[in-house]
Coordinates of C-alpha atoms and ligand atoms in Angstrom, one line a residue:
M12 CA 9.5 -26.2 -3.0
E13 CA 5.7 -26.6 -1.9
I14 CA 3.3 -24.7 -2.4
T15 CA 2.6 -24.2 1.3
S16 CA 6.2 -23.4 2.4
L17 CA 7.2 -21.3 -1.2
F18 CA 3.9 -18.4 0.2
N19 CA 3.3 -19.1 3.6
I20 CA 3.0 -16.6 5.8
S21 CA 1.7 -17.3 9.0
G22 CA 2.2 -16.4 12.5
K23 CA 3.4 -12.7 10.9
V24 CA 2.5 -9.6 11.8
A25 CA 2.2 -7.4 9.9
V26 CA 1.0 -3.4 9.7
V27 CA -1.4 -2.0 6.9
T28 CA -2.1 2.4 6.5
G29 CA -5.4 2.6 5.1
G30 CA -6.5 -0.3 6.1
S31 CA -10.2 0.4 6.6
R32 CA -11.2 0.0 2.7
G33 CA -10.1 -0.3 -1.1
I34 CA -7.0 -1.4 -1.2
G35 CA -5.5 -1.8 2.2
E36 CA -8.4 -3.7 3.0
M37 CA -7.7 -6.0 0.3
I38 CA -4.4 -6.2 1.4
T39 CA -5.3 -6.9 5.4
A40 CA -8.2 -9.6 4.3
G41 CA -5.2 -11.8 2.3
F42 CA -2.6 -11.5 5.6
L43 CA -5.8 -12.3 7.7
A44 CA -6.8 -15.0 5.3
N45 CA -3.6 -16.6 5.5
G46 CA -3.2 -16.2 9.2
V47 CA -1.4 -12.5 10.3
K48 CA -1.8 -10.8 12.8
V49 CA -2.0 -6.7 10.9
Y50 CA -3.0 -3.7 12.9
I51 CA -4.9 -0.7 10.4
S52 CA -5.2 2.8 10.4
A53 CA -7.1 5.4 8.9
R54 CA -8.7 9.0 10.2
K55 CA -12.3 7.7 10.1
A56 CA -12.5 5.4 14.1
P57 CA -15.1 4.4 13.5
A58 CA -15.5 2.9 10.4
L59 CA -11.3 1.5 10.9
I60 CA -13.0 0.0 13.8
E61 CA -16.0 -1.8 12.3
K62 CA -14.4 -2.4 9.3
A63 CA -11.4 -4.5 11.8
R64 CA -14.1 -5.8 13.9
E65 CA -16.0 -7.5 10.8
L66 CA -12.0 -8.2 9.3
S67 CA -11.6 -9.9 12.6
E68 CA -14.5 -12.3 12.5
K69 CA -15.0 -13.4 8.6
Y70 CA -11.4 -14.9 9.0
N71 CA -10.9 -15.9 12.4
Q72 CA -7.7 -14.0 12.5
E73 CA -6.9 -10.3 15.1
C74 CA -6.7 -7.5 13.1
I75 CA -6.2 -4.1 15.1
P76 CA -7.5 -1.1 14.5
V77 CA -5.3 2.2 15.2
P78 CA -7.4 5.5 14.1
C79 CA -5.0 8.8 13.4
D80 CA -3.9 11.1 10.9
L81 CA -0.6 10.1 9.0
S82 CA 0.1 13.2 7.1
S83 CA 1.2 14.9 10.3
M84 CA 4.4 13.5 12.2
D85 CA 2.3 13.5 15.3
G86 CA 0.3 11.6 13.7
I87 CA 2.8 9.1 12.8
D88 CA 4.7 9.3 15.8
E89 CA 0.9 8.9 17.4
F90 CA 0.9 5.8 15.4
V91 CA 4.2 4.2 16.0
N92 CA 3.8 5.0 19.4
Q93 CA 1.1 2.5 19.7
I94 CA 2.4 0.3 18.0
T95 CA 5.6 0.2 20.1
E96 CA 3.6 -0.4 23.3
K97 CA 2.0 -3.7 21.9
E98 CA 4.4 -5.6 19.8
D99 CA 8.6 -5.6 19.9
A100 CA 8.6 -6.6 16.5
I101 CA 6.8 -6.8 13.2
D102 CA 7.2 -8.1 10.0
F103 CA 5.4 -6.0 7.3
L104 CA 5.0 -2.9 6.3
V105 CA 2.4 -2.0 3.9
N106 CA 2.5 2.1 3.5
N107 CA -0.5 2.3 1.4
A108 CA -2.8 5.7 2.8
G109 CA -2.5 7.8 -0.1
A110 CA -4.6 10.8 -1.7
A111 CA -5.3 12.4 -4.6
W112 CA -6.8 15.7 -5.0
G113 CA -7.6 17.1 -9.2
E114 CA -7.4 21.0 -10.1
P115 CA -6.6 22.6 -13.6
L116 CA -3.2 23.9 -13.3
E117 CA -3.8 27.1 -13.2
S118 CA -5.4 27.6 -10.5
F119 CA -4.2 24.4 -8.2
S120 CA -3.8 25.1 -4.9
E121 CA -0.8 24.4 -2.0
K122 CA -3.1 22.8 0.0
G123 CA -4.0 20.2 -2.3
W124 CA 0.1 20.1 -3.4
D125 CA 0.6 19.5 0.7
K126 CA -2.2 17.0 0.8
V127 CA -1.3 15.0 -2.6
M128 CA 2.3 15.0 -0.7
D129 CA 2.2 15.1 3.1
L130 CA 0.9 11.3 3.0
N131 CA 1.6 9.9 -0.6
V132 CA 5.7 10.7 0.3
K133 CA 6.5 12.3 3.2
S134 CA 4.1 9.8 5.6
I135 CA 6.3 6.4 3.6
F136 CA 9.5 7.6 4.9
F137 CA 8.8 8.6 8.6
L138 CA 6.6 5.4 9.1
T139 CA 9.5 3.3 7.3
Q140 CA 12.9 5.5 9.4
K141 CA 10.5 5.3 12.6
F142 CA 9.2 1.2 12.7
K143 CA 12.8 -0.2 11.3
N144 CA 13.6 -1.7 14.5
L145 CA 10.4 -2.7 15.0
L146 CA 10.8 -4.1 11.7
S147 CA 15.1 -5.3 11.5
K148 CA 14.4 -7.5 15.3
N149 CA 12.6 -10.4 13.4
G150 CA 14.8 -9.7 9.7
S151 CA 17.1 -13.0 9.2
D152 CA 19.1 -13.1 6.1
D153 CA 16.7 -16.5 5.8
D154 CA 13.6 -14.8 6.1
P155 CA 13.8 -10.6 5.9
S156 CA 11.1 -8.1 7.3
R157 CA 9.2 -6.2 3.8
V158 CA 7.9 -3.1 2.9
I159 CA 5.4 -2.6 0.2
N160 CA 5.2 1.0 -0.4
I161 CA 1.5 1.1 -2.8
G162 CA 2.9 3.8 -5.3
S163 CA 0.6 3.9 -8.8
I164 CA 0.1 3.5 -12.5
D165 CA 0.1 7.1 -12.8
G166 CA 3.6 7.7 -11.2
L167 CA 4.7 5.6 -14.6
N168 CA 2.6 6.9 -17.3
V169 CA 1.1 10.6 -17.4
P170 CA -2.0 10.5 -15.3
S171 CA -5.2 12.1 -18.2
M172 CA -6.7 14.0 -15.6
E173 CA -5.5 17.3 -14.0
T174 CA -4.0 15.8 -10.9
Y175 CA -0.5 16.7 -10.8
P176 CA 1.0 16.4 -7.9
Y177 CA -0.5 13.0 -7.6
G178 CA 1.6 11.2 -10.4
A179 CA 4.7 12.8 -8.7
S180 CA 4.3 11.7 -6.0
K181 CA 3.7 8.2 -7.2
A182 CA 7.2 8.2 -8.7
A183 CA 9.0 9.4 -5.9
V184 CA 7.2 6.7 -4.0
H185 CA 8.7 4.5 -7.0
H186 CA 11.8 5.9 -6.7
L187 CA 11.8 5.8 -2.9
T188 CA 11.5 2.2 -2.9
R189 CA 14.8 1.7 -4.5
V190 CA 17.2 4.0 -2.4
L191 CA 15.4 2.8 1.0
A192 CA 15.4 -0.7 -0.7
A193 CA 19.3 0.2 -1.3
K194 CA 19.8 1.3 2.4
L195 CA 18.3 -1.4 4.1
V196 CA 18.7 -4.7 2.3
K197 CA 21.9 -4.9 4.5
E198 CA 19.5 -5.0 7.3
N199 CA 17.4 -7.7 6.5
I200 CA 13.8 -5.3 5.7
L201 CA 12.9 -5.5 1.9
V202 CA 11.7 -3.3 0.2
N203 CA 9.6 -3.0 -2.9
A204 CA 6.6 -0.8 -4.2
I205 CA 3.1 -2.4 -6.1
A206 CA 1.6 0.4 -8.8
P207 CA -1.6 -0.9 -8.9
G208 CA -3.7 0.1 -12.4
P209 CA -7.5 0.5 -12.1
Y210 CA -9.3 -0.9 -8.9
P211 CA -12.6 0.0 -7.2
S212 CA -12.1 2.1 -4.5
D213 CA -12.9 5.7 -3.2
M214 CA -10.5 6.6 -4.3
L215 CA -11.1 5.7 -8.2
G216 CA -14.8 5.7 -8.3
P217 CA -16.2 8.9 -7.8
A218 CA -14.2 9.3 -10.9
V219 CA -16.6 7.1 -12.7
G220 CA -19.7 7.9 -10.7
Y221 CA -18.7 4.0 -9.3
D222 CA -19.5 2.7 -12.6
Y223 CA -16.2 1.0 -13.3
S224 CA -17.3 -0.7 -16.6
E225 CA -15.9 1.8 -19.4
I226 CA -12.4 1.3 -17.6
A227 CA -12.9 -2.3 -18.2
K228 CA -14.0 -2.2 -21.2
R229 CA -10.7 -0.3 -22.3
N230 CA -7.8 -2.5 -19.8
P231 CA -6.1 -4.8 -22.0
R232 CA -7.6 -7.4 -19.4
K233 CA -11.1 -6.1 -19.9
R234 CA -12.0 -5.6 -16.3
V235 CA -10.4 -4.0 -13.0
G236 CA -8.8 -4.8 -10.2
T237 CA -10.0 -7.6 -8.0
P238 CA -8.9 -8.3 -3.4
E239 CA -7.1 -11.3 -4.8
D240 CA -5.1 -9.7 -7.9
M241 CA -3.4 -7.6 -5.1
A242 CA -3.8 -9.6 -2.1
G243 CA -1.9 -12.6 -3.8
L244 CA 1.2 -9.7 -5.2
A245 CA 1.1 -8.7 -2.0
I246 CA 1.5 -12.0 -0.4
F247 CA 4.0 -13.3 -3.0
L248 CA 6.0 -10.1 -1.7
C249 CA 6.0 -10.9 2.1
S250 CA 6.6 -15.2 1.6
R251 CA 9.7 -16.9 1.0
A252 CA 8.5 -16.5 -2.8
G253 CA 9.6 -12.9 -2.4
A254 CA 12.7 -13.0 -0.8
Y255 CA 15.4 -12.7 -3.0
T256 CA 13.3 -9.2 -5.2
V257 CA 14.3 -6.1 -3.7
G258 CA 13.7 -2.5 -4.7
E259 CA 11.3 -3.5 -7.9
T260 CA 7.6 -2.0 -8.4
I261 CA 6.1 -4.3 -9.7
T262 CA 2.6 -3.1 -11.8
S263 CA -0.7 -5.0 -11.2
D264 CA -2.6 -2.9 -13.8
G265 CA -4.2 -6.0 -16.3
G266 CA -1.5 -5.3 -18.6
I267 CA -2.1 -1.3 -19.1
V268 CA 1.8 0.6 -18.7
K269 CA 3.5 -2.4 -20.3
T270 CA 0.9 -2.4 -23.5
A271 CA 0.1 0.3 -24.4
N272 CA 0.7 1.6 -27.9
H273 CA 1.1 -1.9 -28.6
D274 CA -1.5 -3.0 -30.0
L275 CA -1.2 -6.2 -32.0
S276 CA -4.7 -7.4 -32.7
Ligands
NAP30 N1 -8.2 2.1 -6.5 C1 -6.9 2.2 -7.3 O1 -7.6 2.2 -8.6 C2 -5.8 2.8 -6.9 C3 -4.6 3.1 -8.5 C4 -3.8 3.5 -8.2 C5 -2.4 3.5 -6.8 N2 -4.0 3.6 -5.6 C6 -2.8 3.6 -4.1 O2 -3.4 2.7 -4.0 C7 -3.7 3.4 -2.2 C8 -4.8 3.0 -1.4 O3 -6.2 3.9 -2.0 P1 -7.6 3.3 -2.4 O4 -8.1 3.3 -3.9 O5 -7.6 2.7 -1.6 O6 -7.7 4.4 -1.9 P2 -9.4 4.8 -0.8 O7 -10.1 3.8 -1.1 O8 -9.6 6.2 -0.5 O9 -8.6 4.7 1.0 C9 -7.6 5.0 1.1 C10 -6.8 4.5 2.7 O10 -6.4 5.7 3.7 C11 -7.0 6.3 5.1 N3 -6.3 7.3 4.2 C12 -6.8 8.7 3.8 N4 -6.4 9.9 3.7 C13 -5.3 9.0 5.4 C14 -5.1 9.9 6.2 N5 -4.4 11.2 6.2 N6 -4.0 9.0 7.3 C15 -4.5 8.0 7.4 N7 -5.0 7.2 6.6 C16 -5.3 7.9 5.3 C17 -8.2 5.7 4.5 O11 -9.4 6.4 5.6 P3 -9.5 7.6 5.9 O12 -9.8 8.3 5.0 O13 -10.7 7.4 6.9 O14 -8.6 8.2 6.7 C18 -8.5 4.6 3.4 O15 -8.4 3.7 4.6 C19 -3.5 4.8 -2.3 O16 -2.1 5.3 -1.9 C20 -3.9 4.9 -3.9 O17 -3.1 6.6 -4.3 C21 -5.2 3.4 -6.2

């Protein structure tokens, strides 16, 4: 029952897509700081390689960059092949890489629609399919392997911007999480989702000029998310403490979804 046993994840091997910055970097840092070897992916190779070097040095733990574009099947295959050449088994898969696209309804492009759906939904399904064998190698009744899909509160609430496929893609992620959880729980792979609210990143930043103060003011917790908030939840889901949590979509949003329209002050 000690906290060191309940939340211990050291010695595990993780894959975090989109680990070069933002939420993926937060989860990667939390894993590395707690003894997990982490493979991270992103398209921009120089930034990814530099980030892996920086995090390996900071946490004195192996962080391995694997540059690739996960929006196509070729990219997904190449990524899975590269990991399979290096590892016989993996313990955690974090499907984090995602994209958003905004345009007025009247002129919303097919290109924007496909970009969002291909990366946010299709890649999560096929990465999980293709990593299944590596995930099931170490998964046991006592210590199952874990998949965490990064959804969004925009898949639970109606978004305030004209990002039509984004909210739909994230609602799909949450439901795909339940469907995959039902299938994979029998193979000792637990699938859950995290639905973040506002976290500083290159996805959210441009919409607010990288000034998060107004968003923080409107948040029930009066702030945006921090690396500790995100890493802590991911560690819980991957640890002994999270081993009875299956198919859930857990918000990390300061209370936006659960307290909206319930201001009791
Ligand atoms: N930040 C928030 O407030 C927030 C809220 C709710 C949900 N989320 C979700 O959290 C996840 C991470 O978002 P973020 O805010 O951290 O965004 P971000 O800072 O833009 O990071 C996205 C990451 O994904 C990688 N990526 C993008 N397209 C890719 C592709 N085609 N193939 C491989 N990697 C790709 C990026 O690297 P490259 O550009 O080099 O490829 C980067 O590492 C997303 O699923 C997002 O929808 C974020």
